[in-house]
């Protein structure tokens, strides 16, 4: 029997989702892993780093510590799952985890964008896995699709909704809610970042577009290469006027590639009913891809939310555990 131990950094919207899904599905997950590998695998969360243990339910407190280094120094922990968000502490801990020969899984688009290729490069040097499927489009496996399924092809164009909270807010306003009401519900549902201006001002979508651009072209763009406009300038009147014309305003991320140029943008656009993203409402995300050889593809699913994002995190963890 082989054990595979996870050290979880953070117990917020996504971290608690990972814990709860594992609690509910652990027997089934271990059975599936054992079947795939031919070895009995016992997978579990060994320790959870949080800033304040008293905020949490008694049932999980025994696993918690306020010392993140304890997880990194623990020789029994195989994989560090970073779900604290932000770029300073999170980046430092992920680098330290790789240096200590741990695999790393994260949903942290901001940290990946900030460090560009440094975590991936370090993982390669250390011979460890670094995976981040949940960082873009929640449960939709777009990273796997670009990295594996479409690896022989070239992305010519990507047009996508990759921020769930702003899509949810715009949808709610078009249904009659005020901006404040829509923000409050998005917050309650765990769709917004700890700093909601990251969503509203288009930074979150910019980080994600940066990651998709790196996967599509090999080039990791800086923030100066992505034209970014948030939804802060959009008024309820503009949304209503668009509706009267049969259109919907959405925060759209675009990558367009010609022979000598790469155009990248995140900005509100008025979409007509013929547009593939027109029907993508609420916290749904979607991406319309145009490939050189494979033609057109459309991927869609929940882009934010606890269990939805946690499923993508667990997909990465299980795939690493299966490789041993
Ligand atoms: N705040 C993010 C969003 C969460 O609204 O899409 C998922 O990355």
Coordinates of N, CA and C in Angstrom, one line a residue, residues 79-205:
X79 N 2.6 16.4 -1.9 CA 2.1 17.5 -2.8 C 1.5 18.7 -1.9
X80 N 1.9 19.9 -2.4 CA 1.4 21.1 -1.7 C 0.3 21.6 -2.7
X81 N -0.9 21.9 -2.1 CA -2.0 22.4 -2.9 C -2.2 23.9 -2.4
X82 N -1.8 24.8 -3.3 CA -1.9 26.2 -2.8 C -3.2 26.9 -3.2
X83 N -4.0 27.2 -2.2 CA -5.3 27.9 -2.5 C -5.5 29.1 -1.5
X84 N -4.4 29.8 -1.3 CA -4.6 31.0 -0.4 C -4.8 32.2 -1.3
X85 N -4.4 32.2 -2.6 CA -4.6 33.3 -3.5 C -3.5 34.4 -3.2
X86 N -3.6 35.5 -4.0 CA -2.6 36.6 -3.9 C -1.3 36.1 -4.5
X87 N -0.4 37.1 -4.6 CA 0.9 36.6 -5.2 C 2.1 36.6 -4.3
X88 N 2.1 37.3 -3.2 CA 3.3 37.4 -2.4 C 3.6 36.1 -1.6
X89 N 2.8 35.8 -0.6 CA 3.0 34.7 0.2 C 2.9 33.4 -0.6
X90 N 1.8 33.4 -1.4 CA 1.5 32.2 -2.2 C 2.7 31.8 -3.1
X91 N 3.3 32.8 -3.8 CA 4.4 32.5 -4.7 C 5.6 32.0 -3.9
X92 N 5.9 32.6 -2.8 CA 7.0 32.2 -1.9 C 6.8 30.8 -1.5
X93 N 5.6 30.4 -1.0 CA 5.4 29.1 -0.5 C 5.5 28.0 -1.7
X94 N 5.0 28.4 -2.9 CA 5.1 27.4 -4.0 C 6.5 27.2 -4.4
X95 N 7.3 28.3 -4.4 CA 8.7 28.1 -4.7 C 9.4 27.2 -3.6
X96 N 9.1 27.5 -2.4 CA 9.7 26.7 -1.3 C 9.2 25.2 -1.4
X97 N 8.0 25.0 -1.7 CA 7.5 23.6 -1.8 C 8.3 22.9 -2.9
X98 N 8.4 23.5 -4.1 CA 9.2 22.8 -5.2 C 10.6 22.6 -4.7
X99 N 11.2 23.6 -4.1 CA 12.6 23.4 -3.6 C 12.7 22.3 -2.7
X100 N 11.6 22.0 -1.9 CA 11.6 20.9 -1.0 C 11.2 19.6 -1.6
X101 N 11.2 19.5 -3.0 CA 10.8 18.3 -3.7 C 9.4 17.9 -3.6
X102 N 8.5 18.8 -3.5 CA 7.0 18.5 -3.4 C 6.4 18.8 -4.8
X103 N 5.4 18.1 -5.2 CA 4.6 18.5 -6.3 C 3.8 19.7 -5.9
X104 N 3.4 20.6 -6.9 CA 2.5 21.7 -6.5 C 1.3 21.8 -7.5
X105 N 0.2 22.0 -6.8 CA -1.1 22.3 -7.6 C -1.6 23.6 -7.1
X106 N -2.1 24.4 -8.0 CA -2.6 25.7 -7.6 C -3.8 26.1 -8.5
X107 N -4.6 27.1 -7.9 CA -5.7 27.7 -8.8 C -5.4 29.2 -8.9
X108 N -4.1 29.5 -8.6 CA -3.8 31.0 -8.4 C -3.3 31.6 -9.7
X109 N -4.3 32.1 -10.5 CA -3.9 32.8 -11.8 C -3.0 34.0 -11.6
X110 N -3.3 34.8 -10.5 CA -2.5 36.0 -10.3 C -1.0 35.6 -10.0
X111 N -0.8 34.6 -9.2 CA 0.6 34.2 -8.9 C 1.3 33.7 -10.2
X112 N 0.6 32.9 -11.0 CA 1.2 32.3 -12.2 C 1.6 33.4 -13.2
X113 N 0.6 34.4 -13.3 CA 0.8 35.5 -14.2 C 2.0 36.4 -13.8
X114 N 2.1 36.6 -12.4 CA 3.1 37.4 -11.9 C 4.5 36.8 -12.1
X115 N 4.6 35.5 -11.9 CA 5.9 34.9 -11.9 C 6.2 34.4 -13.3
X116 N 5.2 34.5 -14.3 CA 5.4 34.1 -15.7 C 5.8 32.6 -15.6
X117 N 7.0 32.3 -16.2 CA 7.3 30.8 -16.3 C 8.1 30.3 -15.1
X118 N 8.3 31.1 -14.0 CA 9.3 30.6 -13.1 C 8.9 29.4 -12.3
X119 N 7.7 29.2 -11.9 CA 7.3 28.0 -11.2 C 7.4 26.8 -12.1
X120 N 6.9 26.9 -13.3 CA 7.0 25.8 -14.3 C 8.4 25.4 -14.5
X121 N 9.3 26.4 -14.7 CA 10.7 26.1 -14.9 C 11.4 25.4 -13.8
X122 N 11.0 25.9 -12.6 CA 11.6 25.3 -11.4 C 11.1 23.8 -11.2
X123 N 9.8 23.6 -11.5 CA 9.3 22.2 -11.4 C 10.0 21.3 -12.3
X124 N 10.2 21.8 -13.5 CA 10.9 21.0 -14.6 C 12.3 20.6 -14.1
X125 N 13.0 21.6 -13.5 CA 14.4 21.3 -13.0 C 14.4 20.3 -11.9
X126 N 13.3 20.4 -11.0 CA 13.3 19.5 -9.9 C 12.7 18.2 -10.2
X127 N 12.1 18.0 -11.4 CA 11.4 16.8 -11.8 C 10.2 16.6 -11.0
X128 N 9.5 17.7 -10.7 CA 8.2 17.6 -10.0 C 7.1 18.2 -10.8
X129 N 5.9 17.8 -10.5 CA 4.7 18.3 -11.3 C 4.3 19.7 -10.7
X130 N 3.9 20.6 -11.7 CA 3.3 21.8 -11.3 C 2.1 22.0 -12.2
X131 N 0.9 21.9 -11.6 CA -0.3 21.9 -12.4 C -1.3 23.0 -11.9
X132 N -2.1 23.5 -12.8 CA -2.9 24.7 -12.5 C -4.2 24.8 -13.3
X133 N -4.8 23.6 -13.5 CA -6.0 23.5 -14.3 C -7.1 24.5 -13.8
X134 N -7.3 24.6 -12.5 CA -8.4 25.4 -11.9 C -8.1 26.9 -12.0
X135 N -6.9 27.3 -12.5 CA -6.7 28.7 -12.5 C -7.4 29.4 -13.6
X136 N -7.8 28.7 -14.6 CA -8.6 29.3 -15.7 C -9.8 28.5 -16.0
X137 N -11.0 29.2 -16.0 CA -12.3 28.7 -16.4 C -12.8 27.6 -15.5
X138 N -12.4 27.6 -14.2 CA -13.0 26.7 -13.2 C -12.9 25.3 -13.6
X139 N -14.1 24.7 -13.7 CA -14.2 23.3 -14.0 C -13.9 22.9 -15.4
X140 N -13.9 23.9 -16.3 CA -13.6 23.5 -17.8 C -12.2 23.2 -18.0
X141 N -11.9 22.0 -18.5 CA -10.5 21.6 -18.7 C -9.7 22.2 -19.8
X142 N -9.7 23.5 -19.9 CA -9.1 24.2 -21.1 C -7.6 24.0 -21.1
X143 N -7.0 24.0 -20.0 CA -5.5 23.9 -19.9 C -5.1 22.5 -20.5
X144 N -5.8 21.5 -20.0 CA -5.5 20.1 -20.5 C -5.7 20.1 -22.0
X145 N -6.8 20.7 -22.5 CA -7.2 20.6 -23.9 C -6.1 21.3 -24.7
X146 N -5.6 22.5 -24.3 CA -4.5 23.2 -25.0 C -3.2 22.4 -25.0
X147 N -2.9 21.9 -23.8 CA -1.6 21.3 -23.6 C -1.5 19.9 -24.2
X148 N -2.6 19.2 -24.1 CA -2.6 17.8 -24.6 C -3.4 17.5 -25.8
X149 N -4.7 17.7 -25.7 CA -5.5 17.3 -26.9 C -5.2 18.0 -28.2
X150 N -4.9 19.3 -28.0 CA -4.6 20.1 -29.2 C -3.1 20.5 -29.4
X151 N -2.3 19.7 -28.8 CA -0.8 20.0 -28.8 C -0.2 20.0 -30.2
X152 N -0.8 19.3 -31.1 CA -0.2 19.3 -32.5 C -0.7 20.5 -33.3
X153 N -1.6 21.3 -32.8 CA -2.3 22.3 -33.6 C -1.9 23.7 -33.1
X154 N -2.5 24.7 -33.8 CA -2.1 26.1 -33.4 C -3.4 26.9 -33.2
X155 N -3.5 27.7 -32.1 CA -4.7 28.5 -31.9 C -4.5 29.7 -32.8
X156 N -5.6 30.0 -33.6 CA -5.5 31.2 -34.4 C -6.3 32.3 -33.7
X157 N -7.4 31.9 -33.0 CA -8.2 32.9 -32.3 C -8.9 32.2 -31.1
X158 N -9.0 33.0 -30.1 CA -9.7 32.6 -28.9 C -10.6 33.8 -28.5
X159 N -11.9 33.5 -28.2 CA -12.8 34.5 -27.8 C -13.6 33.9 -26.6
X160 N -13.5 34.5 -25.4 CA -13.9 33.8 -24.3 C -14.5 34.7 -23.2
X161 N -15.3 34.1 -22.3 CA -15.7 34.7 -21.1 C -15.0 33.9 -20.0
X162 N -14.1 34.5 -19.3 CA -13.2 33.8 -18.4 C -13.3 34.4 -17.0
X163 N -14.2 35.3 -16.7 CA -14.4 35.8 -15.4 C -15.9 35.5 -15.0
X164 N -16.1 34.6 -14.1 CA -17.5 34.3 -13.7 C -18.2 35.3 -13.0
X165 N -17.6 36.1 -12.1 CA -18.3 37.0 -11.3 C -18.8 38.2 -12.1
X166 N -18.0 38.7 -13.0 CA -18.5 39.9 -13.8 C -19.6 39.4 -14.7
X167 N -19.5 38.2 -15.2 CA -20.6 37.7 -16.1 C -21.8 37.6 -15.3
X168 N -21.7 37.1 -14.0 CA -22.8 37.0 -13.1 C -23.4 38.4 -12.8
X169 N -22.6 39.3 -12.5 CA -23.0 40.7 -12.2 C -23.8 41.3 -13.4
X170 N -23.2 41.2 -14.6 CA -23.8 41.8 -15.8 C -25.2 41.1 -16.1
X171 N -25.2 39.8 -15.8 CA -26.5 39.1 -16.1 C -27.5 39.6 -15.1
X172 N -27.2 39.7 -13.8 CA -28.1 40.1 -12.8 C -28.6 41.5 -13.0
X173 N -27.7 42.4 -13.5 CA -28.2 43.8 -13.8 C -29.2 43.8 -14.9
X174 N -28.9 42.9 -15.9 CA -29.8 42.9 -17.1 C -31.2 42.3 -16.7
X175 N -31.2 41.6 -15.5 CA -32.5 41.0 -15.0 C -33.2 42.0 -14.1
X176 N -32.5 43.2 -13.8 CA -33.2 44.2 -13.0 C -32.5 44.5 -11.7
X177 N -31.5 43.7 -11.3 CA -30.8 44.0 -10.0 C -29.9 45.3 -10.1
X178 N -29.7 45.9 -9.0 CA -28.7 47.0 -9.0 C -27.3 46.5 -9.0
X179 N -26.3 47.3 -9.3 CA -24.9 46.9 -9.2 C -24.6 46.4 -7.9
X180 N -25.0 47.1 -6.8 CA -24.7 46.7 -5.4 C -25.3 45.4 -5.1
X181 N -26.6 45.2 -5.5 CA -27.2 43.9 -5.2 C -26.5 42.7 -5.8
X182 N -26.2 43.0 -7.1 CA -25.5 41.9 -7.9 C -24.1 41.6 -7.3
X183 N -23.4 42.6 -6.9 CA -22.1 42.4 -6.2 C -22.3 41.6 -4.9
X184 N -23.3 41.9 -4.2 CA -23.5 41.2 -2.9 C -23.8 39.7 -3.1
X185 N -24.6 39.4 -4.1 CA -24.9 38.0 -4.3 C -23.7 37.3 -4.8
X186 N -22.9 37.9 -5.7 CA -21.7 37.3 -6.2 C -20.7 37.0 -5.1
X187 N -20.7 37.9 -4.1 CA -19.8 37.8 -3.0 C -20.2 36.6 -2.1
X188 N -21.6 36.5 -1.8 CA -22.1 35.5 -1.0 C -21.9 34.1 -1.7
X189 N -21.9 34.0 -3.0 CA -21.7 32.8 -3.7 C -20.2 32.4 -3.9
X190 N -19.3 33.3 -3.4 CA -17.9 33.0 -3.4 C -17.3 33.1 -4.8
X191 N -18.0 33.9 -5.7 CA -17.4 34.1 -7.0 C -16.3 35.2 -7.1
X192 N -16.4 36.2 -6.2 CA -15.5 37.3 -6.3 C -14.1 37.0 -5.6
X193 N -13.1 37.6 -6.1 CA -11.8 37.5 -5.5 C -11.8 38.2 -4.1
X194 N -10.8 38.0 -3.3 CA -10.7 38.6 -2.0 C -10.7 40.2 -2.2
X195 N -10.1 40.6 -3.3 CA -10.1 42.0 -3.7 C -11.0 42.1 -4.9
X196 N -12.3 42.4 -4.8 CA -13.2 42.3 -5.9 C -12.8 43.2 -7.1
X197 N -12.0 44.3 -6.9 CA -11.6 45.1 -8.0 C -10.8 44.3 -9.0
X198 N -10.2 43.2 -8.6 CA -9.5 42.3 -9.5 C -10.4 41.8 -10.6
X199 N -11.6 41.5 -10.2 CA -12.7 41.0 -11.1 C -13.2 42.2 -11.9
X200 N -13.7 43.2 -11.2 CA -14.4 44.3 -11.8 C -13.5 45.1 -12.8
X201 N -12.3 45.2 -12.5 CA -11.4 46.0 -13.4 C -10.7 45.2 -14.4
X202 N -11.0 43.9 -14.5 CA -10.5 43.0 -15.6 C -9.2 42.4 -15.4
X203 N -8.6 42.6 -14.2 CA -7.3 42.0 -13.9 C -7.3 40.5 -13.9
X204 N -8.4 39.9 -13.2 CA -8.5 38.5 -13.1 C -8.6 37.8 -14.5
X205 N -9.4 38.5 -15.4 CA -9.5 37.9 -16.8 C -8.2 38.1 -17.5

